[in-house]
Short mmCIF file of C-alpha atoms in Angstrom, two decimals:
data_model
loop_
_atom_site.label_atom_id
_atom_site.label_comp_id
_atom_site.label_asym_id
_atom_site.label_seq_id
_atom_site.Cartn_x
_atom_site.Cartn_y
_atom_site.Cartn_z
CA MET A 1 -39.62 -36.47 -45.08
CA TRP A 2 -39.07 -32.74 -44.80
CA SER A 3 -42.63 -31.90 -43.85
CA THR A 4 -43.44 -30.76 -40.35
CA LEU A 5 -46.80 -29.96 -38.80
CA HIS A 6 -45.90 -26.29 -39.03
CA SER A 7 -45.14 -26.39 -42.74
CA LYS A 8 -48.25 -28.45 -43.46
CA LEU A 9 -50.38 -25.82 -41.76
CA ARG A 10 -48.77 -23.14 -43.85
CA PHE A 11 -49.34 -25.09 -47.03
CA SER A 12 -53.01 -25.49 -46.16
CA SER A 13 -53.46 -21.75 -45.51
CA GLY A 14 -54.12 -20.88 -49.15
CA LYS A 15 -50.62 -19.54 -49.94
CA ARG A 16 -49.44 -22.55 -51.91
CA LEU A 17 -47.67 -20.60 -54.65
CA ASN A 18 -45.52 -18.57 -52.26
CA SER A 19 -45.12 -20.83 -49.23
CA THR A 20 -41.75 -21.88 -50.60
CA PHE A 21 -39.36 -21.14 -53.43
CA ARG A 22 -38.48 -23.84 -55.97
CA ALA A 23 -35.14 -24.92 -57.38
CA SER A 24 -36.68 -25.32 -60.84
CA GLU A 25 -37.50 -21.59 -60.88
CA ILE A 26 -34.00 -20.25 -60.14
CA VAL A 27 -33.05 -17.38 -62.45
CA ILE A 28 -29.35 -17.76 -63.29
CA ASP A 29 -27.05 -14.88 -64.28
CA LEU A 30 -23.48 -16.14 -64.59
CA THR A 31 -20.52 -13.86 -64.04
CA ASN A 32 -18.54 -12.49 -66.98
CA ASN A 33 -15.54 -11.83 -64.74
CA PRO A 34 -14.56 -15.04 -62.93
CA LYS A 35 -12.21 -14.56 -60.00
CA THR A 36 -8.64 -15.80 -59.92
CA MET A 37 -8.21 -19.05 -58.01
CA PRO A 38 -5.75 -18.66 -55.11
CA ALA A 39 -2.94 -21.08 -54.35
CA LEU A 40 -3.89 -24.15 -52.36
CA ASP A 41 -1.35 -23.77 -49.56
CA GLU A 42 -1.00 -22.54 -45.98
CA THR A 43 -1.52 -18.90 -47.04
CA LEU A 44 -5.22 -19.58 -47.68
CA ILE A 45 -7.25 -17.92 -44.90
CA PHE A 46 -10.45 -19.70 -43.83
CA GLY A 47 -13.56 -18.05 -45.29
CA LYS A 48 -11.69 -15.13 -46.86
CA LYS A 49 -11.69 -16.05 -50.57
CA THR A 50 -15.29 -16.13 -51.82
CA THR A 51 -16.34 -17.71 -55.10
CA ASP A 52 -17.90 -16.27 -58.26
CA HIS A 53 -21.60 -16.34 -57.43
CA LEU A 54 -24.30 -15.57 -54.87
CA PHE A 55 -27.61 -17.36 -54.29
CA SER A 56 -30.43 -15.26 -52.88
CA VAL A 57 -34.19 -15.25 -52.48
CA ASP A 58 -36.38 -12.65 -50.79
CA TRP A 59 -39.54 -13.08 -48.73
CA ASP A 60 -42.23 -10.71 -47.56
CA ALA A 61 -45.38 -11.23 -45.54
CA LYS A 62 -47.73 -10.20 -48.37
CA ARG A 63 -46.28 -12.15 -51.27
CA GLY A 64 -44.37 -14.91 -49.54
CA TRP A 65 -41.23 -16.23 -51.22
CA HIS A 66 -40.01 -14.48 -54.37
CA THR A 67 -38.10 -16.02 -57.28
CA PRO A 68 -34.67 -17.39 -56.28
CA GLN A 69 -31.63 -16.07 -58.12
CA ILE A 70 -28.02 -17.00 -58.74
CA THR A 71 -26.06 -13.88 -59.65
CA PRO A 72 -22.44 -12.74 -59.81
CA TYR A 73 -21.06 -12.29 -56.28
CA GLN A 74 -21.93 -8.79 -55.06
CA PRO A 75 -22.63 -6.81 -51.87
CA LEU A 76 -26.12 -6.91 -50.38
CA VAL A 77 -28.11 -3.67 -50.41
CA LEU A 78 -30.03 -3.29 -47.13
CA ASP A 79 -31.88 -0.48 -45.42
CA PRO A 80 -30.11 0.72 -42.23
CA THR A 81 -33.28 -0.02 -40.23
CA SER A 82 -33.34 -3.70 -41.29
CA SER A 83 -34.12 -5.81 -38.23
CA CYS A 84 -30.99 -7.98 -38.64
CA PHE A 85 -28.87 -4.95 -37.71
CA HIS A 86 -30.77 -4.17 -34.52
CA TYR A 87 -32.61 -7.17 -33.09
CA GLY A 88 -30.55 -10.24 -33.95
CA THR A 89 -32.90 -11.70 -36.58
CA GLU A 90 -30.10 -13.67 -38.22
CA CYS A 91 -29.22 -17.35 -38.46
CA PHE A 92 -26.81 -19.33 -40.58
CA GLU A 93 -25.34 -22.72 -41.42
CA GLY A 94 -21.98 -24.12 -42.42
CA MET A 95 -21.21 -27.12 -44.62
CA LYS A 96 -18.62 -28.10 -47.19
CA ALA A 97 -18.36 -29.50 -50.72
CA TYR A 98 -15.60 -32.05 -51.40
CA ARG A 99 -14.09 -33.38 -54.62
CA THR A 100 -13.39 -37.09 -54.90
CA ALA A 101 -10.39 -38.65 -56.64
CA THR A 102 -12.65 -39.32 -59.65
CA GLY A 103 -13.78 -35.68 -59.86
CA LYS A 104 -17.24 -36.02 -58.34
CA VAL A 105 -18.46 -33.34 -55.91
CA LEU A 106 -19.98 -34.49 -52.62
CA LEU A 107 -21.75 -32.85 -49.70
CA PHE A 108 -21.72 -34.38 -46.22
CA ARG A 109 -25.15 -34.90 -44.63
CA PRO A 110 -26.53 -31.57 -45.96
CA GLU A 111 -30.11 -32.46 -45.00
CA MET A 112 -29.10 -32.02 -41.34
CA ASN A 113 -27.89 -28.47 -42.00
CA VAL A 114 -31.09 -27.60 -43.84
CA ARG A 115 -33.23 -28.98 -41.03
CA ARG A 116 -31.24 -27.05 -38.43
CA LEU A 117 -31.49 -23.81 -40.42
CA ARG A 118 -35.28 -24.15 -40.46
CA LYS A 119 -35.30 -24.66 -36.69
CA SER A 120 -33.08 -21.62 -36.17
CA ALA A 121 -35.28 -19.49 -38.43
CA ALA A 122 -38.42 -20.55 -36.56
CA ALA A 123 -36.84 -19.50 -33.25
CA LEU A 124 -36.41 -15.97 -34.67
CA ALA A 125 -39.87 -15.75 -36.29
CA LEU A 126 -38.25 -15.89 -39.73
CA PRO A 127 -40.17 -17.65 -42.54
CA ASP A 128 -40.15 -21.39 -43.19
CA PHE A 129 -39.52 -23.04 -46.55
CA ASP A 130 -39.50 -26.51 -48.08
CA GLY A 131 -36.28 -28.24 -47.04
CA GLU A 132 -36.00 -30.49 -50.08
CA GLU A 133 -36.38 -27.52 -52.43
CA PHE A 134 -33.63 -25.65 -50.59
CA LEU A 135 -31.37 -28.70 -50.73
CA GLN A 136 -31.86 -28.79 -54.51
CA CYS A 137 -31.05 -25.05 -54.64
CA ILE A 138 -27.80 -25.73 -52.76
CA ARG A 139 -27.02 -28.57 -55.14
CA LYS A 140 -27.54 -26.37 -58.21
CA PHE A 141 -25.57 -23.49 -56.69
CA VAL A 142 -22.62 -25.72 -55.78
CA ASP A 143 -22.67 -27.25 -59.26
CA ILE A 144 -22.43 -23.78 -60.82
CA ASP A 145 -19.46 -22.90 -58.59
CA ARG A 146 -17.93 -26.38 -58.84
CA ARG A 147 -14.59 -25.13 -60.23
CA TRP A 148 -14.00 -23.80 -56.72
CA VAL A 149 -14.19 -27.28 -55.17
CA PRO A 150 -10.47 -28.12 -54.93
CA ASN A 151 -8.96 -31.28 -56.33
CA LYS A 152 -6.78 -31.67 -53.23
CA LYS A 153 -7.61 -33.60 -50.09
CA GLY A 154 -7.96 -31.40 -47.04
CA TYR A 155 -9.24 -28.50 -49.14
CA SER A 156 -12.92 -27.87 -49.82
CA MET A 157 -15.52 -25.27 -50.69
CA TYR A 158 -17.25 -23.93 -47.59
CA ILE A 159 -20.98 -23.22 -48.01
CA ARG A 160 -22.64 -20.59 -45.81
CA PRO A 161 -26.47 -20.43 -46.04
CA THR A 162 -27.78 -17.42 -44.10
CA MET A 163 -31.20 -15.95 -43.37
CA ILE A 164 -31.67 -12.39 -42.17
CA GLY A 165 -34.62 -10.23 -41.25
CA THR A 166 -34.80 -7.24 -43.62
CA HIS A 167 -37.93 -5.68 -42.10
CA GLN A 168 -37.46 -1.90 -42.19
CA GLN A 169 -38.57 -0.61 -38.81
CA LEU A 170 -36.93 0.53 -35.59
CA GLY A 171 -39.03 -1.59 -33.28
CA VAL A 172 -38.98 -5.12 -31.92
CA THR A 173 -41.50 -6.95 -34.07
CA LYS A 174 -41.88 -10.06 -36.18
CA PRO A 175 -39.98 -9.51 -39.44
CA GLY A 176 -42.26 -8.73 -42.35
CA LYS A 177 -39.37 -9.15 -44.79
CA ALA A 178 -36.45 -11.56 -44.98
CA LYS A 179 -33.64 -12.66 -47.25
CA LEU A 180 -32.14 -16.13 -47.58
CA PHE A 181 -28.76 -16.24 -49.28
CA ILE A 182 -25.74 -18.49 -49.74
CA VAL A 183 -22.09 -17.56 -50.17
CA ASN A 184 -19.30 -20.03 -50.90
CA ALA A 185 -15.65 -19.72 -49.93
CA LEU A 186 -12.51 -21.71 -50.63
CA VAL A 187 -11.02 -23.22 -47.46
CA GLY A 188 -8.03 -25.35 -46.58
CA PRO A 189 -7.38 -27.91 -43.84
CA TYR A 190 -8.00 -26.64 -40.31
CA PHE A 191 -4.60 -28.05 -39.28
CA PRO A 192 -2.42 -27.63 -42.41
CA THR A 193 0.73 -28.97 -40.71
CA GLY A 194 -0.91 -31.57 -38.47
CA PHE A 195 -2.96 -31.44 -35.28
CA LYS A 196 -2.44 -28.48 -32.95
CA PRO A 197 -4.05 -29.39 -29.62
CA VAL A 198 -5.75 -26.54 -27.78
CA ALA A 199 -5.66 -25.39 -24.18
CA LEU A 200 -9.07 -24.60 -22.65
CA TYR A 201 -9.94 -21.93 -20.11
CA CYS A 202 -12.93 -22.67 -17.90
CA ASP A 203 -14.59 -19.82 -16.00
CA GLU A 204 -18.01 -20.30 -14.39
CA ALA A 205 -18.68 -16.56 -14.75
CA ARG A 206 -18.66 -16.87 -18.55
CA VAL A 207 -21.86 -18.27 -20.08
CA ARG A 208 -22.51 -19.06 -23.75
CA ALA A 209 -26.08 -20.35 -23.41
CA TRP A 210 -28.66 -21.03 -20.73
CA PRO A 211 -31.63 -23.38 -20.24
CA GLY A 212 -34.65 -22.24 -22.23
CA GLY A 213 -32.55 -20.04 -24.51
CA VAL A 214 -31.35 -20.50 -28.09
CA GLY A 215 -28.00 -22.17 -27.49
CA ASP A 216 -29.21 -25.08 -29.61
CA LYS A 217 -29.81 -22.79 -32.60
CA LYS A 218 -27.19 -21.44 -34.99
CA VAL A 219 -27.89 -17.73 -34.50
CA GLY A 220 -25.32 -14.95 -34.62
CA GLY A 221 -26.09 -13.88 -31.06
CA ASN A 222 -24.53 -17.10 -29.77
CA TYR A 223 -21.17 -16.25 -31.33
CA GLY A 224 -20.52 -12.51 -31.07
CA PRO A 225 -20.29 -12.30 -27.26
CA GLY A 226 -17.72 -15.09 -27.14
CA ILE A 227 -15.24 -13.17 -29.29
CA ALA A 228 -14.19 -10.76 -26.53
CA TYR A 229 -13.90 -13.60 -23.99
CA THR A 230 -11.76 -15.61 -26.39
CA ASP A 231 -9.52 -12.61 -27.04
CA GLU A 232 -8.97 -12.27 -23.28
CA ILE A 233 -7.92 -15.88 -22.76
CA ASN A 234 -5.75 -15.91 -25.89
CA LYS A 235 -3.56 -13.34 -24.15
CA LEU A 236 -3.20 -15.81 -21.26
CA GLY A 237 -2.06 -18.61 -23.58
CA TYR A 238 -5.37 -20.46 -23.95
CA GLN A 239 -7.16 -20.95 -27.25
CA GLN A 240 -10.78 -21.80 -26.38
CA LEU A 241 -13.33 -21.49 -23.59
CA LEU A 242 -14.88 -24.54 -21.96
CA TRP A 243 -18.47 -23.46 -21.38
CA LEU A 244 -20.43 -24.49 -18.28
CA VAL A 245 -24.07 -24.27 -17.24
CA ASN A 246 -24.56 -24.78 -13.50
CA GLU A 247 -21.21 -26.61 -13.38
CA ASN A 248 -22.28 -28.96 -16.20
CA VAL A 249 -19.84 -29.18 -19.11
CA THR A 250 -21.53 -28.10 -22.35
CA GLU A 251 -19.40 -26.99 -25.32
CA VAL A 252 -15.88 -25.82 -26.11
CA GLY A 253 -15.51 -22.59 -28.07
CA THR A 254 -17.84 -23.07 -31.03
CA MET A 255 -17.59 -26.87 -30.95
CA ASN A 256 -19.29 -29.80 -29.27
CA PHE A 257 -17.10 -31.45 -26.62
CA PHE A 258 -16.20 -35.12 -26.12
CA VAL A 259 -14.23 -36.98 -23.44
CA LEU A 260 -12.98 -40.56 -23.65
CA TRP A 261 -12.39 -41.87 -20.14
CA LYS A 262 -12.64 -44.76 -17.75
CA ASN A 263 -15.81 -44.03 -15.82
CA LYS A 264 -16.19 -44.84 -12.12
CA GLU A 265 -17.51 -48.28 -13.02
CA GLY A 266 -14.27 -49.03 -14.85
CA GLU A 267 -15.84 -48.91 -18.33
CA THR A 268 -14.18 -47.16 -21.24
CA GLU A 269 -16.74 -44.51 -22.18
CA LEU A 270 -17.03 -41.76 -24.77
CA ILE A 271 -19.19 -39.05 -23.26
CA THR A 272 -20.71 -35.82 -24.52
CA ALA A 273 -23.39 -33.52 -23.13
CA PRO A 274 -26.99 -34.40 -24.12
CA LEU A 275 -28.93 -32.22 -26.54
CA ASP A 276 -30.94 -29.49 -24.84
CA SER A 277 -31.39 -25.74 -25.25
CA THR A 278 -27.70 -25.16 -24.42
CA ILE A 279 -26.16 -27.63 -26.90
CA LEU A 280 -25.96 -27.18 -30.68
CA GLU A 281 -27.14 -30.24 -32.59
CA GLY A 282 -23.85 -30.61 -34.45
CA VAL A 283 -23.63 -32.63 -37.65
CA THR A 284 -20.13 -33.78 -36.75
CA ARG A 285 -21.31 -34.55 -33.20
CA ASP A 286 -24.07 -36.78 -34.53
CA SER A 287 -21.66 -38.46 -36.95
CA ILE A 288 -19.14 -39.25 -34.20
CA LEU A 289 -21.85 -40.74 -32.01
CA ALA A 290 -23.18 -42.87 -34.88
CA LEU A 291 -19.73 -44.11 -35.93
CA THR A 292 -18.52 -45.00 -32.44
CA LYS A 293 -21.77 -46.78 -31.63
CA GLU A 294 -21.39 -48.74 -34.87
CA TRP A 295 -17.82 -49.70 -33.93
CA SER A 296 -19.08 -51.06 -30.56
CA GLU A 297 -15.63 -50.89 -28.97
CA PHE A 298 -16.60 -48.88 -25.88
CA LYS A 299 -19.61 -47.35 -24.20
CA VAL A 300 -21.00 -44.22 -25.88
CA SER A 301 -23.08 -41.86 -23.75
CA GLU A 302 -24.99 -38.62 -24.11
CA ARG A 303 -25.41 -37.49 -20.54
CA SER A 304 -24.67 -34.58 -18.26
CA PHE A 305 -21.34 -34.44 -16.43
CA THR A 306 -19.83 -31.70 -14.28
CA ILE A 307 -16.51 -29.93 -14.39
CA HIS A 308 -15.75 -31.51 -11.02
CA GLU A 309 -16.28 -35.01 -12.42
CA LEU A 310 -13.97 -34.14 -15.29
CA THR A 311 -11.15 -32.65 -13.20
CA GLU A 312 -11.40 -35.53 -10.72
CA ALA A 313 -11.10 -38.04 -13.57
CA ILE A 314 -8.05 -36.21 -14.93
CA GLU A 315 -6.38 -36.21 -11.51
CA GLN A 316 -7.11 -39.92 -11.09
CA GLY A 317 -5.63 -40.73 -14.51
CA ARG A 318 -8.95 -41.94 -15.92
CA VAL A 319 -9.18 -39.48 -18.83
CA ILE A 320 -7.79 -41.04 -22.02
CA GLU A 321 -8.33 -38.08 -24.36
CA ALA A 322 -10.65 -35.15 -25.07
CA PHE A 323 -11.57 -33.24 -28.21
CA GLY A 324 -13.89 -30.68 -29.73
CA ALA A 325 -15.94 -31.48 -32.84
CA GLY A 326 -17.35 -29.28 -35.60
CA THR A 327 -17.59 -28.72 -39.35
CA ALA A 328 -14.50 -26.54 -39.63
CA CYS A 329 -12.01 -28.90 -37.96
CA ILE A 330 -13.96 -32.20 -37.72
CA VAL A 331 -12.10 -32.89 -34.45
CA CYS A 332 -9.73 -30.74 -32.40
CA PRO A 333 -7.62 -32.36 -29.66
CA VAL A 334 -7.58 -30.81 -26.18
CA LYS A 335 -4.29 -30.87 -24.25
CA LYS A 336 -5.24 -29.16 -20.99
CA ILE A 337 -8.02 -27.37 -19.11
CA PHE A 338 -7.55 -24.43 -16.76
CA TYR A 339 -10.05 -24.34 -13.89
CA LYS A 340 -9.90 -22.34 -10.66
CA GLY A 341 -6.23 -21.52 -10.80
CA LYS A 342 -4.97 -24.92 -11.95
CA ASP A 343 -4.07 -26.53 -15.26
CA TYR A 344 -5.32 -30.09 -15.75
CA GLU A 345 -3.20 -31.92 -18.32
CA ILE A 346 -4.89 -34.36 -20.72
CA PRO A 347 -2.95 -37.29 -22.25
CA MET A 348 -1.77 -37.16 -25.88
CA LYS A 349 -0.85 -40.71 -26.90
CA LEU A 350 0.19 -39.61 -30.39
CA GLY A 351 2.05 -36.54 -29.17
CA ASN A 352 -0.43 -34.06 -30.62
CA SER A 353 -3.70 -36.00 -30.28
CA GLY A 354 -5.26 -39.14 -28.90
CA LEU A 355 -5.76 -42.35 -30.87
CA LEU A 356 -9.54 -41.97 -31.16
CA THR A 357 -9.29 -38.32 -32.23
CA LYS A 358 -6.95 -39.22 -35.08
CA ARG A 359 -9.03 -42.24 -36.08
CA LEU A 360 -12.22 -40.18 -36.24
CA LEU A 361 -10.54 -37.49 -38.33
CA ASP A 362 -9.22 -40.02 -40.84
CA HIS A 363 -12.51 -41.92 -41.06
CA VAL A 364 -14.75 -38.87 -41.51
CA LEU A 365 -12.37 -37.38 -44.09
CA SER A 366 -12.45 -40.66 -46.01
CA ILE A 367 -16.25 -40.49 -46.16
CA GLN A 368 -16.27 -36.82 -47.13
CA TYR A 369 -13.80 -37.33 -49.99
CA GLY A 370 -15.54 -40.45 -51.27
CA GLU A 371 -12.80 -42.92 -50.33
CA ILE A 372 -15.36 -44.80 -48.25
CA GLN A 373 -18.80 -45.28 -49.80
CA HIS A 374 -21.35 -44.13 -47.26
CA PRO A 375 -25.03 -43.06 -47.22
CA TRP A 376 -23.98 -39.76 -45.63
CA SER A 377 -22.43 -38.68 -48.94
CA TYR A 378 -24.72 -36.55 -51.12
CA GLN A 379 -23.70 -36.29 -54.76
CA VAL A 380 -23.95 -32.85 -56.39
CA ASP A 381 -23.30 -34.04 -59.95
CA TYR A 382 -26.39 -34.24 -62.16
#
């Protein structure tokens, strides 16, 4: 199911041995100095405490993929002229490993992350690989670092697959070398003391992505420029930016954006922007759409809507709740939106979130921690 026309063409080009790496060929060198496990409490900083090991595999245009390795965690050694430092040839993913009450380790829809990583790599002229083989590499790597998957709900092991161009040349060209690697980090709940709804700042002059660009890919260049903007609005008392494209609402910060409202026809509707070159194909986004359609309690729509439609609906009392969605937080309630000199307040029926936001958080967490049996759960245990 992983094959695409592109990968089939590559496999028929005579480079069968090196067109992909294989999980069965991983060379494993376990650490002799395991790290100390930090306390599982509110002092744990997201993505700061990395685990014991590193997965990596190199690629070059002449040989193709090299032998994959799992080694003790260590710095990467890269030439200063590597293309990832100069021309943005870098993409990444984010997923988590969860421990069930019975001690099993689960991943949540990891095949979607692998598929998206391949799409992101293709957009940067980075090499393709067999998705199923990489998924098995992730499985083996997580199993080796499984002591870092916490036995406490809300805590998990964050998995960060990354591909970078390592081509050594000061010139804009297709990378002739690349490295695919994975680092793991211990993370806690996004809201350790309960939901903290965010205030959004909407400015038409600020743009995250544009039609025909790579806003639908998980590349570093989509994130760096937003840091300075976010720092500016933080000083004004707002936590995230609501991104627009030609007045159409797209995403919020680094999350997909959802609104539950009464539309002009009087229907209760959950709405989010449709997938295009400005919208990241979020795993959590897809999961929310699938779950709410399965529940069949209200209309669920992927369609364009403008900031003017949204502010009008808020003023008319038709907005029920709004939230961002992503791997880190699952869902993040939105309490207000600033637009053109005015704050638009969004209802919070539970005080710090809406009813649907809380329900989605609880339901997705129950799947991720194995409390609800679901086909989205991928078992790491051999």
